[in-house]
Structures are given as C-alpha cells and as structure tokens.
Amino acid sequence: MEKIRIIGSHNLRLKGQVRISGAKNAVLPAIAATILTDEKVHLENVPLVKDVFTILTLMKELGADCHINRNSIFIRTKNICSDEASYELVRAMRASILVLGPLLARHGKAIVALPGGCAIGSRPIDLHIHGLEKLGASIKLEHGYINASAKKLHGAEIEFEKKTVGGTENLIMAASLTKGETILKNCSLEPEVTNLCELLIKMGAKIDGVGQETIRIKGVEELGRATHQIIPDRIEAGTFLIAGALTQGDITLTHIQPHHLDTLIEKLRYSGARIENLNPTTLRILGSEDIKPQDITTSPYPGFPTDMQAQFTVLMTQADGTSIITETIFDRRFSHINELLRLGANIEVSGDKAIVKGKSPLSGAEIIASDLRASASLILAGLIANGETTINDVEHLDRGYEKIEEKLKSLGAQIERLQG
Ligand code: UD1
C-alpha cells in the first residue's frame, strides 16, 4: 500500500500556475461509447488516471484495440469478442457499468457484475436497469451478475425517478442505436453528460435537448468515427481552488471551463476568497486570511457537487464560526471526518449533516484515505496541518487525480509518495 507524506504548515502559501487535466467522469462514458461503432474514435485531453486504465483493460477484454499517445487515446471496437465485465473490474471501478447500455445496443447482450456496496454509500443501479427494460431488454440478476439481452431494442419514454448521471449516460448511449424515438425525462444536467452527447452527435447520433432535463433521441442504424475533446475536470479544478483558499494562496488554474464551477466559486467568494477570470479558460484565486463560515448542501448539477463536499469541509475547519455541511446524494460520504478529527478538527456528524466548528489549528498525524475525494480532502488538510501527515491507502487518489503530487509541489507544497 502506498502512502503520501506531507510536511504541512499553517503558514504555507501555495503560489503558481497549474494546468487542469481532462475530466475522469467525462472520459469514462466517452470510452464506453466507442463500443457503439466499429470505427475508430479518437479522444483528446484524456487524464491518465487509474480509472482510465481500468476501463481500457475492460475494453480490451471486450475486443477493442486501444492505443494511448500522451493524453490522446484511439479506440476501435471492430469486433466484440466478449460481452462480460467481470466482478474484478467492476469492483475496482463502478463506472464499468457504463458498458451495459452500449453492449446491449450494439451486441444484443451484456453480462456485467453487480457493483454491490461502496465506501460512500449503497449506490444501487435500479434506474439503469428499469430504463433498459423499457427499451425492450430482458434483464436477470443472477450469481452477482446483470445478465441482459435484447433481440431488438425499441424507443420508449422513460422518466428517471431521481437524477442519475450514470443512468442518464447509459440510456442515452443505448438509445442512440435503438430503432425509434426515445424520450428521456429528468436527465442529469452534469457537463459530463453534455460532453458525452457531443461525442455521440459527432459519431452520427440524433440527439435533441442536449444539456436539458428532457432529451429526445432518434435511433440510427449505425454510428461512425469521431475525434472528440474531453472537457476539463471541474472536480480537480475545484480541489485546487480550495487549496488556494485554504492557504491564503495565489493560484492560477489554466485549461478549465469556469462556468462549470459556478456554485463552488460563489461559495468561495462568500467565504472571503477573491477569484478573477483572467480569460475564458483561466481563473486566479487569492485566498483570504479571514475565512467566513458557509453552509452547503450537495445536490445534482448545477447544485453544489457531492464530489467537492469533503474538500469544502476541510476549508470550513479554518473558517471563524460554524458551518453546516449537508450531504444529500450519498448516504455514507463522511468517512474523511474521523480522519480530520485526528488532525484536530472539531466536527460532529448528525445524520446527513456535518457540523463544522472553526477555526481549528490542525496538526499532522497518520491517517487513512477511504475513497477518492476523501483522499483529496485529507491531502488539503495535511498541507495546513503543522508537522508531518502520513496518508495511508492513497491508491484511491490515483483513480481520479493526474500527477497531483507534482502539481502541488510546483505550487510550493512539501509532499512525497512513499512505497508501503
Ligand atoms: C457519478 C460520478 C460520481 C458522482 C456522482 C454524483 C461518474 C463516473 N461518477 O456517479 O463521481 O459522485 O455521479 O454526482 O460520473 N441512484 C439510484 N439508482 C440508480 C442510480 C443511482 O438510486 O440506478 C442514486 C445513487 O445511489 C445516488 C444518486 O442516485 O444516491 C446519484 O447517483 P448517480 O448520479 O447515478 O452517480 P454515478 O453516476 O454512480
């Protein structure tokens, strides 16, 4: 198990420029979408993170040819030689479920392991399954696997009971190759869903209502080649914005889409940070000495992202006063809090709320990371905790952050990876 060691300080001031990578959550569905065509798809601005390598392993098992050249990948799934996503891969990355819709639509069958529980909550996939059944798939759950088949799918009207990013993506992909018209209601509005629709449209899909709650898809017989740019990672960008706010830093973030971060930026401004748009893809944050408490409630886009909850909680430990953090998306997403307590934070959890009382001087300690975004939050805390912090089990971090230690080092952090 690898560890990260940080020598932190209350007086750390992160300064400099950081290039934000492509979005993990946009590239995973884009890779799954390449199953829908037998032609080559070229994806640019791909973050080289562990989840990308996991889904590429899965794609190769399904029969795809995949080549990586720097941050570009070329995928061609001319023939499908397997229709199975094993438990081993799905357990490593739940987003493997994204191959279900494309496999069914192109190949007529798919066997995908059921994801089961996960560190941040129960995460069912019933909405993916109900949607695909409405398109005409026959789905059985047996021996821990989703066994799906369909002689022919047909268009349908499907309203998601609640917003689901992965469910929306799976259904859009399946409907793109499904005869007739499919109307999807209560779709997720996340920019990653829009980025997927843009790729599918380049491949020849007929999709109306991109970026809206109701999306209409007219199925086509086949999809073709495309070159597509993955959007910047708004969660990585948000993590660096918080690093700036937390350290009274002066950080310039490049290659981003600032409007994807509107809700977070508003909260950061209320909390005292100065944020300037230097140009359409560049933001500068200047942290303030006096951080003001802010309440947040996570909700689907454009609301406050659950993937930024842990990092924002760390910022609030340094605010003068009490903040209430409400988590509405996942039912166990407070695992970072026990670790923050070890560093000296004052936080009480009550149901879906964390009550953060600041300002607490943090001091370094040995802690453990339990999931991807929790790991990022612990790194942020380690930066401002006086002395040495060692974070165990940091593999989670590599699932979604490209070169995070290098990027933080270039801003002045003392951070290194230790082999376990
Ligand atoms: C995606 C993101 C993840 C983010 C999450 C919420 C990817 C690869 N991952 O995950 O980083 O934290 O969105 O923004 O894009 N639900 C059901 N039934 C379903 C599906 C979901 O009840 O069939 C529930 C979930 O348990 C959760 C909520 O809906 O409470 C939202 O989940 P969903 O949007 O589907 O998350 P993911 O797509 O898994």
Short mmCIF file of C-alpha atoms in Angstrom, two decimals, residues 74 191 213 235 324 419:
data_model
loop_
_atom_site.label_atom_id
_atom_site.label_comp_id
_atom_site.label_asym_id
_atom_site.label_seq_id
_atom_site.Cartn_x
_atom_site.Cartn_y
_atom_site.Cartn_z
CA PHE A 74 -7.56 5.83 -30.05
CA PRO A 191 -21.40 18.84 -18.03
CA GLU A 213 -33.76 17.65 -18.47
CA ILE A 235 -13.56 18.48 -9.52
CA ILE A 324 -23.31 23.02 8.30
CA GLN A 419 6.12 2.88 -1.14
#
